[in-house]
Coordinates of C-alpha atoms in Angstrom, one line a residue:
Chain Q
X1 CA 0.0 0.0 0.0
X2 CA 1.6 3.3 -1.2
X3 CA 1.8 6.2 1.2
X4 CA -0.9 8.8 0.5
X5 CA 0.3 12.3 -0.2
X6 CA -3.2 13.9 -0.5
X7 CA -6.4 12.7 1.2
X8 CA -9.5 14.7 0.4
X9 CA -12.7 13.8 2.2
X10 CA -16.1 15.4 1.6
X11 CA -14.7 18.6 0.4
X12 CA -17.2 21.4 -0.5
X13 CA -16.8 25.0 -1.4
X14 CA -19.4 27.7 -2.2
X15 CA -19.1 31.1 -3.7
X16 CA -22.2 32.6 -2.3
X17 CA -25.0 30.4 -3.5
X18 CA -22.9 28.8 -6.2
X19 CA -21.5 25.4 -5.2
X20 CA -18.0 25.3 -6.9
X21 CA -16.9 22.0 -5.3
X22 CA -19.6 19.5 -4.3
X23 CA -18.6 16.9 -1.8
X24 CA -15.5 15.4 -3.5
X25 CA -13.4 12.6 -2.0
X26 CA -10.2 11.3 -3.5
X27 CA -6.7 10.3 -2.6
X28 CA -3.3 10.7 -4.4
X29 CA -0.6 8.3 -3.6
X30 CA 3.1 9.3 -3.3
X31 CA 4.8 9.5 -6.7
X32 CA 1.6 9.3 -8.5
X33 CA 0.6 11.7 -11.3
X34 CA -3.1 12.5 -11.0
X35 CA -4.7 14.4 -13.8
X36 CA -7.6 16.6 -12.9
X37 CA -9.8 17.1 -16.0
X38 CA -12.9 19.1 -16.5
X39 CA -14.4 22.0 -18.6
X40 CA -14.1 25.6 -17.4
X41 CA -16.1 26.2 -14.2
X42 CA -16.1 22.5 -13.2
X43 CA -14.3 23.3 -9.9
X44 CA -10.7 22.4 -10.8
X45 CA -9.2 25.7 -9.9
X46 CA -11.1 26.0 -6.7
X47 CA -10.0 22.5 -5.7
X48 CA -6.3 23.4 -6.5
X49 CA -6.7 26.7 -4.6
X50 CA -7.9 24.8 -1.6
X51 CA -5.2 22.1 -1.8
X52 CA -2.5 24.8 -2.1
X53 CA -3.9 26.8 0.9
X54 CA -5.1 29.8 -1.1
X55 CA -8.7 29.1 0.0
X56 CA -9.8 27.5 3.3
X57 CA -12.0 24.5 2.9
X58 CA -15.6 25.3 4.1
X59 CA -16.7 21.7 4.6
X60 CA -14.7 18.5 4.5
X61 CA -11.2 17.6 5.3
X62 CA -7.9 17.9 3.4
X63 CA -4.8 16.1 4.6
X64 CA -1.5 16.6 2.9
X65 CA 1.6 14.7 4.0
X66 CA -0.5 13.4 6.8
X67 CA -1.2 16.9 8.2
X68 CA -4.5 18.7 8.3
X69 CA -4.2 21.7 5.9
X70 CA -6.1 24.0 8.3
X71 CA -3.7 23.5 11.1
X72 CA -0.4 23.1 9.2
X73 CA -0.7 25.3 6.2
X74 CA 2.8 26.9 6.2
X75 CA 4.5 23.6 7.0
X76 CA 2.7 22.0 4.0
X77 CA 3.4 25.0 1.7
X78 CA 7.2 24.7 2.3
X79 CA 7.0 21.2 0.8
X80 CA 4.8 21.9 -2.3
X81 CA 5.5 23.6 -5.6
X82 CA 2.8 25.4 -7.6
X83 CA 2.8 26.4 -11.3
X84 CA -0.1 28.7 -12.2
X85 CA -1.7 28.7 -15.6
X86 CA -1.3 32.5 -15.9
X87 CA 2.3 33.5 -15.4
X88 CA 2.7 35.6 -12.3
X89 CA 6.4 36.3 -12.4
X90 CA 8.3 39.5 -11.6
X91 CA 8.5 40.8 -15.1
X92 CA 11.1 43.5 -14.3
X93 CA 13.4 41.0 -12.8
X94 CA 15.5 38.5 -14.7
X95 CA 14.8 34.7 -14.7
X96 CA 17.8 34.2 -12.4
X97 CA 16.6 36.9 -10.0
X98 CA 13.1 35.4 -10.0
X99 CA 14.4 31.9 -9.1
X100 CA 16.9 33.2 -6.5
X101 CA 14.2 35.3 -4.8
X102 CA 12.0 32.2 -4.3
X103 CA 15.0 30.0 -3.3
X104 CA 15.9 32.6 -0.7
X105 CA 12.2 32.7 0.6
X106 CA 12.2 28.9 0.8
X107 CA 15.7 29.1 2.4
X108 CA 17.1 26.6 -0.1
X109 CA 20.9 26.0 0.4
X110 CA 23.3 25.7 -2.5
X111 CA 20.6 26.6 -5.0
X112 CA 21.7 26.5 -8.6
X113 CA 19.3 28.6 -10.6
X114 CA 21.3 28.2 -13.9
X115 CA 21.0 24.4 -13.7
X116 CA 17.2 24.6 -13.2
X117 CA 16.8 27.0 -16.0
X118 CA 18.8 24.7 -18.2
X119 CA 16.4 21.9 -17.3
X120 CA 13.5 23.9 -18.6
X121 CA 15.4 25.0 -21.7
X122 CA 16.0 28.6 -20.8
X123 CA 19.8 28.5 -20.7
X124 CA 21.4 31.6 -22.3
X125 CA 18.3 33.8 -21.5
X126 CA 18.7 33.7 -17.8
X127 CA 19.9 37.3 -17.5
X128 CA 17.1 38.8 -19.5
X129 CA 14.2 40.5 -17.9
X130 CA 11.1 38.3 -17.9
X131 CA 9.1 41.0 -19.6
X132 CA 11.0 40.3 -22.8
X133 CA 10.1 36.5 -22.7
X134 CA 7.5 34.9 -24.9
X135 CA 4.4 33.2 -23.3
X136 CA 6.0 29.8 -23.7
X137 CA 9.3 31.0 -22.0
X138 CA 7.3 32.4 -19.1
X139 CA 5.4 29.1 -18.8
X140 CA 8.7 27.2 -18.6
X141 CA 10.0 29.7 -16.0
X142 CA 6.8 29.1 -14.0
X143 CA 7.5 25.4 -14.0
X144 CA 11.1 26.1 -13.0
X145 CA 10.0 28.3 -10.1
X146 CA 7.7 25.6 -8.9
X147 CA 10.7 23.3 -8.6
X148 CA 12.9 25.7 -6.6
X149 CA 12.2 24.1 -3.2
X150 CA 12.5 20.5 -4.5
X151 CA 8.8 19.9 -3.7
X152 CA 7.4 16.6 -2.6
X153 CA 4.1 17.6 -4.2
X154 CA 3.8 19.6 -7.4
X155 CA 0.7 21.3 -8.6
X156 CA 0.8 22.1 -12.3
X157 CA -2.0 24.1 -13.9
X158 CA -1.8 23.7 -17.7
X159 CA 2.0 23.6 -17.7
X160 CA 2.3 23.1 -21.5
X161 CA -0.3 25.6 -22.5
X162 CA 1.0 27.8 -25.3
X163 CA 4.2 25.9 -25.7
X164 CA 5.6 24.6 -29.0
X165 CA 5.6 20.8 -29.4
X166 CA 9.4 20.5 -28.5
X167 CA 9.1 22.7 -25.4
X168 CA 5.9 20.9 -24.3
X169 CA 7.7 17.6 -24.7
X170 CA 10.7 18.8 -22.6
X171 CA 8.3 19.9 -19.8
X172 CA 6.5 16.5 -19.9
X173 CA 9.9 14.8 -19.6
X174 CA 10.7 17.0 -16.7
X175 CA 7.4 16.1 -15.0
X176 CA 8.3 12.4 -15.5
X177 CA 11.8 13.0 -14.2
X178 CA 10.6 14.7 -11.0
X179 CA 8.1 12.0 -10.4
X180 CA 10.9 9.4 -10.7
X181 CA 12.7 11.3 -7.9
X182 CA 9.7 10.8 -5.6
X183 CA 7.5 13.8 -6.3
X184 CA 3.7 13.5 -6.4
X185 CA 2.2 15.5 -9.3
X186 CA -1.3 17.0 -9.4
X187 CA -1.8 18.0 -13.0
X188 CA -4.7 20.1 -14.3
X189 CA -4.9 20.1 -18.1
X190 CA -7.2 20.4 -21.0
X191 CA -4.9 18.4 -23.2
X192 CA -6.4 14.9 -23.2
X193 CA -3.5 13.4 -25.1
X194 CA -1.1 14.8 -22.4
X195 CA -3.3 13.5 -19.6
X196 CA -3.4 10.1 -21.3
X197 CA 0.3 10.0 -21.7
X198 CA 1.4 11.4 -18.4
X199 CA -1.2 10.5 -15.7
X200 CA -1.3 7.3 -13.7
X201 CA -5.0 8.2 -13.0
X202 CA -7.3 10.9 -14.1
X203 CA -10.3 12.4 -12.4
X204 CA -13.2 13.8 -14.4
X205 CA -14.7 16.8 -12.7
X206 CA -18.1 18.1 -13.7
X207 CA -20.2 20.7 -11.9
X208 CA -18.1 20.5 -8.8
X209 CA -18.3 16.7 -8.6
X210 CA -15.9 13.9 -9.5
X211 CA -17.8 11.8 -11.9
X212 CA -15.0 9.3 -12.7
X213 CA -11.6 8.5 -11.3
X214 CA -9.4 5.8 -12.6
X215 CA -6.5 5.0 -14.9
X216 CA -6.9 6.1 -18.5
X217 CA -6.8 2.4 -19.5
X218 CA -9.6 1.4 -17.1
X219 CA -11.7 4.4 -18.2
X220 CA -11.3 3.4 -21.8
X221 CA -12.1 -0.2 -21.0
X222 CA -15.1 0.7 -19.0
X223 CA -16.7 3.5 -21.1
X224 CA -14.9 3.5 -24.4
X225 CA -16.1 1.7 -27.5
X226 CA -13.5 0.2 -29.9
X227 CA -14.3 0.5 -33.5
X228 CA -13.0 -0.2 -37.0
X229 CA -12.5 2.5 -39.6
X230 CA -12.6 1.2 -43.1
X231 CA -12.0 3.0 -46.4
X232 CA -13.7 1.4 -49.3
X233 CA -13.1 2.2 -53.0
X234 CA -16.3 3.3 -54.7
X235 CA -15.4 4.2 -58.3
X236 CA -13.3 7.4 -58.2
X237 CA -13.8 8.2 -54.5
X238 CA -13.2 6.6 -51.1
X239 CA -16.1 5.8 -48.8
X240 CA -15.3 5.8 -45.1
X241 CA -17.2 3.5 -42.7
X242 CA -17.0 3.0 -39.0
X243 CA -18.3 -0.1 -37.3
X244 CA -18.3 -1.1 -33.6
X245 CA -15.7 -3.7 -32.8
X246 CA -17.2 -5.4 -29.8
X247 CA -20.7 -6.2 -30.9
X248 CA -22.3 -9.6 -32.0
X249 CA -23.0 -8.1 -35.4
X250 CA -19.4 -7.0 -36.0
X251 CA -18.4 -10.0 -38.2
X252 CA -21.6 -9.7 -40.4
X253 CA -21.1 -5.9 -40.8
X254 CA -17.4 -6.5 -41.8
X255 CA -18.3 -9.3 -44.3
X256 CA -20.9 -7.0 -45.8
X257 CA -18.4 -4.2 -46.4
X258 CA -15.9 -6.6 -48.0
X259 CA -18.7 -7.8 -50.4
X260 CA -19.6 -4.3 -51.4
X261 CA -16.2 -3.3 -52.9
X262 CA -12.5 -3.1 -52.5
X263 CA -11.2 -2.3 -49.0
X264 CA -8.4 0.2 -49.3
X265 CA -7.5 0.7 -45.6
X266 CA -8.7 -0.7 -42.3
X267 CA -7.8 0.6 -38.8
X268 CA -8.9 -0.2 -35.3
X269 CA -9.7 2.9 -33.2
X270 CA -9.8 3.4 -29.4
X271 CA -12.0 5.9 -27.6
X272 CA -10.1 9.0 -26.3
X273 CA -10.6 10.5 -22.8
X274 CA -12.4 13.4 -24.6
X275 CA -14.9 10.8 -26.0
X276 CA -15.4 9.2 -22.7
X277 CA -15.9 12.6 -20.9
X278 CA -18.5 13.5 -23.6
X279 CA -20.1 10.1 -23.1
X280 CA -20.4 10.4 -19.4
X281 CA -21.4 14.1 -19.1
X282 CA -22.8 15.0 -22.4
X283 CA -20.4 18.0 -22.4
X284 CA -17.1 18.6 -24.1
X285 CA -14.0 19.0 -22.0
X286 CA -13.0 22.1 -23.9
X287 CA -16.3 23.9 -23.3
Chain O
X1 CA 8.7 37.4 12.8
X2 CA 11.4 36.2 10.4
X3 CA 13.5 39.2 9.6
X4 CA 15.5 37.3 7.0
X5 CA 12.3 37.0 5.0
X6 CA 11.6 40.7 5.4
X7 CA 15.1 41.6 4.2
X8 CA 14.6 39.4 1.1
X9 CA 11.3 41.1 0.3
X10 CA 12.8 44.6 0.8
X11 CA 15.7 43.7 -1.6
X12 CA 13.2 42.5 -4.1
X13 CA 11.0 45.7 -3.7
X14 CA 14.0 48.0 -4.0
X15 CA 15.1 46.1 -7.2
X16 CA 11.6 46.5 -8.7
X17 CA 11.4 50.1 -7.6
X18 CA 14.7 50.9 -9.2
X19 CA 13.6 49.3 -12.4
X20 CA 10.4 51.2 -12.6
X21 CA 11.8 54.0 -14.8
X22 CA 8.9 56.4 -14.3
X23 CA 9.0 56.4 -10.5
X24 CA 12.8 56.1 -10.2
X25 CA 13.2 59.2 -12.4
X26 CA 10.4 60.9 -10.6
X27 CA 12.0 60.1 -7.2
X28 CA 15.6 61.2 -8.1
X29 CA 14.6 64.1 -10.3
X30 CA 11.9 65.2 -7.9
X31 CA 14.3 65.7 -5.0
X32 CA 17.0 67.2 -7.2
X33 CA 14.5 69.7 -8.8
X34 CA 13.2 70.7 -5.5
X35 CA 16.7 71.3 -4.1
X36 CA 17.7 73.2 -7.2
X37 CA 14.4 75.2 -7.0
X38 CA 15.2 76.1 -3.5
X39 CA 18.8 77.1 -4.3
X40 CA 17.9 79.3 -7.2
X41 CA 15.2 81.2 -5.4
X42 CA 16.3 84.4 -3.6
X43 CA 17.5 83.6 -0.1
X44 CA 16.8 87.0 1.3
X45 CA 13.8 89.4 1.2
X46 CA 14.4 92.9 -0.1
X47 CA 12.5 95.0 2.4
X48 CA 13.4 98.3 0.8
X49 CA 10.4 100.2 -0.4
X50 CA 11.1 101.6 -3.9
X51 CA 9.2 104.8 -4.6
X52 CA 9.4 106.9 -7.7
X53 CA 8.6 110.6 -7.7
X54 CA 7.8 113.3 -10.2
X55 CA 8.2 116.6 -8.5
X56 CA 8.3 119.4 -11.1
X57 CA 10.3 122.5 -10.1
X58 CA 11.5 121.1 -6.8
X59 CA 13.4 118.1 -5.3
X60 CA 12.5 118.9 -1.7
X61 CA 10.0 116.1 -1.1
X62 CA 12.3 113.6 -3.0
X63 CA 15.2 114.5 -0.7
X64 CA 13.1 114.4 2.4
X65 CA 11.7 111.0 1.7
X66 CA 15.0 109.6 0.6
X67 CA 16.4 110.3 4.0
X68 CA 14.0 107.9 5.5
X69 CA 15.2 104.5 6.5
X70 CA 14.1 101.6 4.3
X71 CA 13.0 103.7 1.4
X72 CA 14.7 104.1 -1.9
X73 CA 13.5 107.0 -3.8
X74 CA 14.1 108.0 -7.5
X75 CA 13.2 111.3 -9.1
X76 CA 11.7 111.1 -12.6
X77 CA 11.8 113.8 -15.2
X78 CA 8.3 113.3 -16.6
X79 CA 5.0 112.0 -15.5
X80 CA 5.0 109.4 -18.3
X81 CA 8.3 108.0 -17.2
X82 CA 7.1 107.6 -13.7
X83 CA 3.9 105.9 -14.7
X84 CA 5.8 103.5 -17.0
X85 CA 8.3 102.5 -14.2
X86 CA 5.5 101.8 -11.7
X87 CA 3.5 100.0 -14.3
X88 CA 6.4 97.7 -15.0
X89 CA 6.7 96.9 -11.3
X90 CA 10.2 98.5 -11.1
X91 CA 8.8 100.7 -8.3
X92 CA 6.3 99.7 -5.8
X93 CA 4.7 103.2 -5.7
X94 CA 4.9 106.4 -7.6
X95 CA 4.2 110.0 -6.4
X96 CA 2.9 112.6 -8.7
X97 CA 3.4 116.0 -7.0
X98 CA 1.7 119.1 -8.6
X99 CA 3.6 122.2 -9.6
X100 CA 4.2 124.8 -6.9
X101 CA 3.2 122.5 -4.1
X102 CA 4.4 124.8 -1.3
X103 CA 2.8 127.9 -2.7
X104 CA -0.5 126.1 -2.9
X105 CA -0.1 124.9 0.7
X106 CA 0.8 128.4 1.9
X107 CA -2.1 129.8 0.0
X108 CA -4.4 127.5 1.9
X109 CA -5.3 125.3 -1.1
X110 CA -5.4 121.6 -0.7
X111 CA -3.1 120.4 -3.5
X112 CA -3.7 117.0 -4.9
X113 CA -1.0 114.4 -4.8
X114 CA -1.5 111.2 -6.9
X115 CA -0.2 107.9 -5.6
X116 CA 0.4 105.2 -8.2
X117 CA 0.7 101.5 -7.3
X118 CA 2.3 98.7 -9.1
X119 CA -0.4 96.5 -10.7
X120 CA 0.5 93.3 -8.8
X121 CA 0.6 94.8 -5.4
X122 CA -1.9 93.4 -2.9
X123 CA -4.5 95.4 -1.1
X124 CA -2.7 95.2 2.3
X125 CA 0.5 96.6 0.9
X126 CA -1.4 99.4 -0.9
X127 CA -3.1 100.4 2.3
X128 CA 0.2 100.3 4.2
X129 CA 2.0 102.5 1.6
X130 CA -0.9 104.9 1.5
X131 CA -0.7 105.5 5.2
X132 CA 3.0 105.8 5.2
X133 CA 3.0 108.3 2.3
X134 CA 0.3 110.4 4.0
X135 CA 2.5 110.5 7.1
X136 CA 5.6 111.5 5.2
X137 CA 3.8 114.2 3.3
X138 CA 2.4 115.7 6.4
X139 CA 5.7 115.5 8.1
X140 CA 7.6 117.1 5.2
X141 CA 5.0 119.7 4.2
X142 CA 3.8 120.5 7.7
X143 CA 0.2 120.0 6.7
X144 CA -1.7 118.4 9.5
X145 CA -4.0 115.6 8.6
X146 CA -6.0 113.6 11.0
X147 CA -5.9 110.0 10.1
X148 CA -7.6 107.1 11.6
X149 CA -5.3 104.2 11.1
X150 CA -6.2 100.6 11.8
X151 CA -3.6 98.0 11.5
X152 CA -3.9 94.3 11.8
X153 CA -1.4 91.4 11.5
X154 CA -2.6 88.5 9.3
X155 CA -1.3 85.1 10.3
X156 CA 2.2 85.0 11.6
X157 CA 3.7 88.5 12.1
X158 CA 6.8 88.4 10.0
X159 CA 7.2 92.2 9.9
X160 CA 10.7 92.0 11.3
X161 CA 11.6 88.6 9.9
X162 CA 10.0 88.1 6.6
X163 CA 10.6 84.8 5.0
X164 CA 12.1 84.4 1.6
X165 CA 9.8 82.5 -0.8
X166 CA 12.1 79.6 -1.1
X167 CA 11.9 79.0 2.7
X168 CA 8.2 79.3 2.7
X169 CA 8.1 76.6 0.0
X170 CA 10.1 74.0 2.1
X171 CA 7.1 72.4 3.9
X172 CA 5.1 72.4 0.6
X173 CA 8.0 70.7 -1.3
X174 CA 8.4 68.2 1.5
X175 CA 4.8 67.3 1.2
X176 CA 5.1 66.9 -2.6
X177 CA 8.0 64.6 -2.1
X178 CA 6.0 62.5 0.4
X179 CA 3.1 62.5 -2.2
X180 CA 5.4 61.2 -4.9
X181 CA 6.5 58.4 -2.7
X182 CA 2.9 57.6 -1.8
X183 CA 2.2 57.1 -5.6
X184 CA 5.4 55.0 -6.1
X185 CA 4.4 52.7 -3.3
X186 CA 0.8 52.4 -4.4
X187 CA 2.0 51.6 -7.9
X188 CA 4.4 48.9 -6.6
X189 CA 1.7 47.2 -4.5
X190 CA -1.0 47.6 -7.2
X191 CA 1.3 45.9 -9.8
X192 CA 2.0 43.1 -7.3
X193 CA -1.8 42.6 -6.9
X194 CA -2.5 43.0 -10.6
X195 CA 0.1 40.5 -11.7
X196 CA -0.8 38.2 -8.9
X197 CA 2.8 37.8 -7.8
X198 CA 1.6 38.2 -4.3
X199 CA -0.2 34.8 -4.7
X200 CA 3.1 33.2 -5.5
X201 CA 4.7 34.8 -2.5
X202 CA 2.0 33.5 -0.2
X203 CA 2.7 30.0 -1.2
X204 CA 6.2 30.2 0.3
X205 CA 6.9 30.4 4.1
X206 CA 5.9 34.1 3.9
X207 CA 2.8 35.2 5.7
X208 CA 0.7 38.2 4.7
X209 CA 2.1 40.1 7.7
X210 CA 5.6 39.8 6.3
X211 CA 4.5 41.3 3.1
X212 CA 2.7 44.2 4.8
X213 CA 5.6 44.9 7.1
X214 CA 8.1 44.9 4.2
X215 CA 6.0 47.3 2.2
X216 CA 5.4 49.5 5.2
X217 CA 9.2 49.7 5.8
X218 CA 9.9 50.3 2.2
X219 CA 7.3 53.1 1.8
X220 CA 8.1 54.8 5.1
X221 CA 11.9 54.4 4.5
X222 CA 11.8 55.8 1.0
X223 CA 9.5 58.8 1.9
X224 CA 11.4 59.6 5.1
X225 CA 14.9 59.4 3.6
X226 CA 14.0 61.6 0.6
X227 CA 12.4 64.3 2.7
X228 CA 15.3 64.2 5.1
X229 CA 17.8 64.5 2.2
X230 CA 15.8 67.5 0.9
X231 CA 15.6 69.1 4.4
X232 CA 19.3 68.5 5.0
X233 CA 20.3 70.2 1.8
X234 CA 18.0 73.2 2.4
X235 CA 19.1 73.6 6.0
X236 CA 16.0 72.3 7.5
X237 CA 17.8 70.0 10.0
X238 CA 19.8 72.7 11.6
X239 CA 17.1 73.9 14.0
X240 CA 15.3 71.4 16.2
X241 CA 16.4 68.2 14.3
X242 CA 14.5 65.9 16.7
X243 CA 11.2 67.7 16.0
X244 CA 11.8 67.7 12.3
X245 CA 12.8 64.0 12.2
X246 CA 9.8 63.0 14.3
X247 CA 7.2 64.9 12.3
X248 CA 8.7 63.7 9.0
X249 CA 8.6 60.1 10.2
X250 CA 4.9 60.5 11.1
X251 CA 4.2 62.1 7.7
X252 CA 6.0 59.2 6.0
X253 CA 3.9 56.7 7.9
X254 CA 0.8 58.6 6.9
X255 CA 1.6 58.6 3.2
X256 CA 2.5 54.9 3.4
X257 CA -0.9 54.1 4.8
X258 CA -2.4 56.2 2.0
X259 CA -0.3 54.3 -0.5
X260 CA -1.8 51.0 0.9
X261 CA -5.3 52.4 0.6
X262 CA -4.8 53.7 -2.9
X263 CA -3.4 50.3 -4.0
X264 CA -6.3 48.6 -2.5
X265 CA -8.8 50.8 -4.4
X266 CA -6.9 50.6 -7.7
X267 CA -7.1 48.0 -10.4
X268 CA -4.3 49.5 -12.6
X269 CA -1.8 52.3 -12.9
X270 CA -4.4 54.8 -14.2
X271 CA -6.5 54.2 -11.0
X272 CA -3.4 54.7 -8.9
X273 CA -2.7 58.0 -10.7
X274 CA -6.4 59.2 -10.4
X275 CA -6.7 58.4 -6.7
X276 CA -3.2 59.9 -6.1
X277 CA -4.1 63.2 -7.7
X278 CA -7.3 63.4 -5.6
X279 CA -5.3 62.8 -2.4
X280 CA -2.6 65.3 -3.5
X281 CA -5.1 68.1 -4.3
X282 CA -6.7 67.6 -0.9
X283 CA -3.3 67.4 0.9
X284 CA -2.0 70.5 -0.8
X285 CA -4.9 72.7 0.4
X286 CA -3.2 73.5 3.7
X287 CA 0.0 74.5 1.9
X288 CA -1.6 77.8 1.2
X289 CA -1.4 78.5 4.9
X290 CA 2.4 78.1 4.7
X291 CA 2.7 80.2 1.6
X292 CA 0.2 82.9 2.6
X293 CA 0.0 83.1 6.4
X294 CA -3.3 84.4 7.5
X295 CA -5.3 82.6 4.7
X296 CA -5.6 79.4 6.7
X297 CA -9.0 78.8 8.1
X298 CA -10.1 76.5 10.9
X299 CA -11.6 73.8 8.7
X300 CA -8.2 73.3 7.0
X301 CA -7.0 71.8 10.3
X302 CA -9.2 68.8 9.5
X303 CA -6.9 67.8 6.7
X304 CA -4.1 65.7 8.0
X305 CA -1.4 67.4 6.0
X306 CA -2.1 70.7 7.8
X307 CA -0.4 69.3 10.9
X308 CA 2.5 68.2 8.9
X309 CA 3.0 71.5 7.1
X310 CA 2.2 73.6 10.2
X311 CA 4.6 71.4 12.3
X312 CA 7.4 71.8 9.8
X313 CA 6.7 75.5 9.4
X314 CA 6.7 76.2 13.1
X315 CA 9.9 74.2 13.6
X316 CA 11.8 75.8 10.8
X317 CA 10.6 79.3 11.0
X318 CA 9.6 79.9 14.6
X319 CA 12.3 77.6 16.1
X320 CA 9.5 75.7 17.9
X321 CA 10.6 72.6 19.6
X322 CA 8.9 69.3 20.3
X323 CA 6.6 70.8 23.0
X324 CA 5.4 73.6 20.7
X325 CA 4.3 71.2 18.0
X326 CA 3.0 68.5 20.3
X327 CA -0.6 69.0 19.2
X328 CA 0.5 68.6 15.5
X329 CA 2.5 65.5 16.4
X330 CA -0.4 64.0 18.3
X331 CA -2.9 64.7 15.6
X332 CA -0.5 63.4 13.0
X333 CA 0.1 60.2 15.0
X334 CA -3.6 59.6 15.2
X335 CA -4.1 60.1 11.5
X336 CA -1.1 57.9 10.7
X337 CA -2.2 55.0 12.8
X338 CA -5.8 55.3 11.6
X339 CA -4.9 55.6 7.9
X340 CA -2.3 52.8 8.1
X341 CA -4.9 50.5 9.8
X342 CA -7.5 51.2 7.2
X343 CA -4.9 50.8 4.5
X344 CA -3.8 47.4 5.7
X345 CA -7.4 46.2 6.2
X346 CA -8.4 47.4 2.7
X347 CA -5.4 45.7 1.2
X348 CA -6.0 42.5 3.1
X349 CA -9.6 42.5 1.8
X350 CA -8.5 43.2 -1.7
X351 CA -5.8 40.4 -1.6
X352 CA -8.3 37.9 -0.3

């Protein structure tokens, strides 16, 4: 049984009459990457703000590193790292100054800001003011800042948003690297492919409630429908047909297609997390 | 309280402050300009009364007036010349004496003497010169005139120790420097709130109290040090330095609290500037009392800056010590504590 880094029990949060988080319960094990997925307004940000101590839970209990967040907030915060979606860096300071400031606040000994900047691909630009950085560079610096105190728990909110594919890949590799060193990662993202690739488990959040929480594989197995996509030659054009793979009629449907003409291509297709979310909630994740 | 954290925050704020071109230029240039302004303004008051006279056919009155202490008299050869000189403010007053003044007096006529005033002369000075000229003429010409004279002293009586304009400006310029620092601090805090960097700070071992304390130290320190530099250069620390240091410190705390309040009310730099201008206009109202003693009315004392300006004025110009300005100090202390408390609470609410 793996040690639990986060235990959330019956958590609720209201903004006036609006219930942003509605009685959610979940656990995150040490070294696990948990993906928190949901459309805008689903309650992801509120949950992250509660878990990082920016909001006090109104109902329910949050335990992090075995400590109640209400009583041990500052002790917990020294052991976590947070990367916000919107960069909130000191724009008139250089990347080095930004990182050294936070290292000093966390009282990190022998901190090597240059090495950390190299890890996020910002070497050579460390002495430039952040104001001159592109959005992607700021995003990478945000991730670097969240790692300054070698956190045991890392909260990443859309860490690859706005990054080019190569930069996004380097950040994903960095996430896997810190996880290998023992860090637990709480990842909020809209990128289903990223969630599928990085996360050990994903939680679907809708209208403040967790509606599904499992490994991507299990979710696909449980909710997803495999299918076959077949391209058939029909004179001068190609006709595309999709048939379900796991039904009693699949063989008959397939035979029928082969009888109708020449099959050009045939592929099996798995459901994506996006499809599964749509299937469960009737809403798109990117709404 | 972890002072290492406070020092780290102060270093960060000073770095950010120094990189804000607008406010760093305003801060340095502001103090320099005010010091230069002070130095180029006349350091003494010319109390000599300059009178021009056109006295056809005689120079008796001119000589007699010229012998009087504190009066410089010049005889003109034509009425037009005299009128032009007075009109151009080169003479504060001009006397037009009729022909054959003494024969007319002897004959029992009442000759008419015309007194011209420079256009920019205020009513009080006109009255004073009128009285003086009547007395001189009666003394010289021997003509008895019964005059009912009423004199009153407006504000601080500086008859024997009139202040040069540049000295009168010292409290006002000190207030403007404090106001500039208030805007700088408000801008710094507002930017921190707007860019949400404060959120990142609060996820470190820092508590909100650390942030407030560092901002308060920075604001008060910057405002205090700049006013003290200005006062040191302009000689303001020579008399009663303890009283000046104390009242400047209280003034600095007051503007720091106002900086907090403005930052809490503002969403961007334009808001900071707008609120700042409103506060500055209000705070500069009592400065008229320093520039024009006697114009200050009772309601002006309700404005906190009155006690700052009045305290500095009294200390600088009347060599009043701590005891003489104790009321100013107490009222300023009350305002400083109140405004700082409201500022911190407003900022805390805004941050939450």
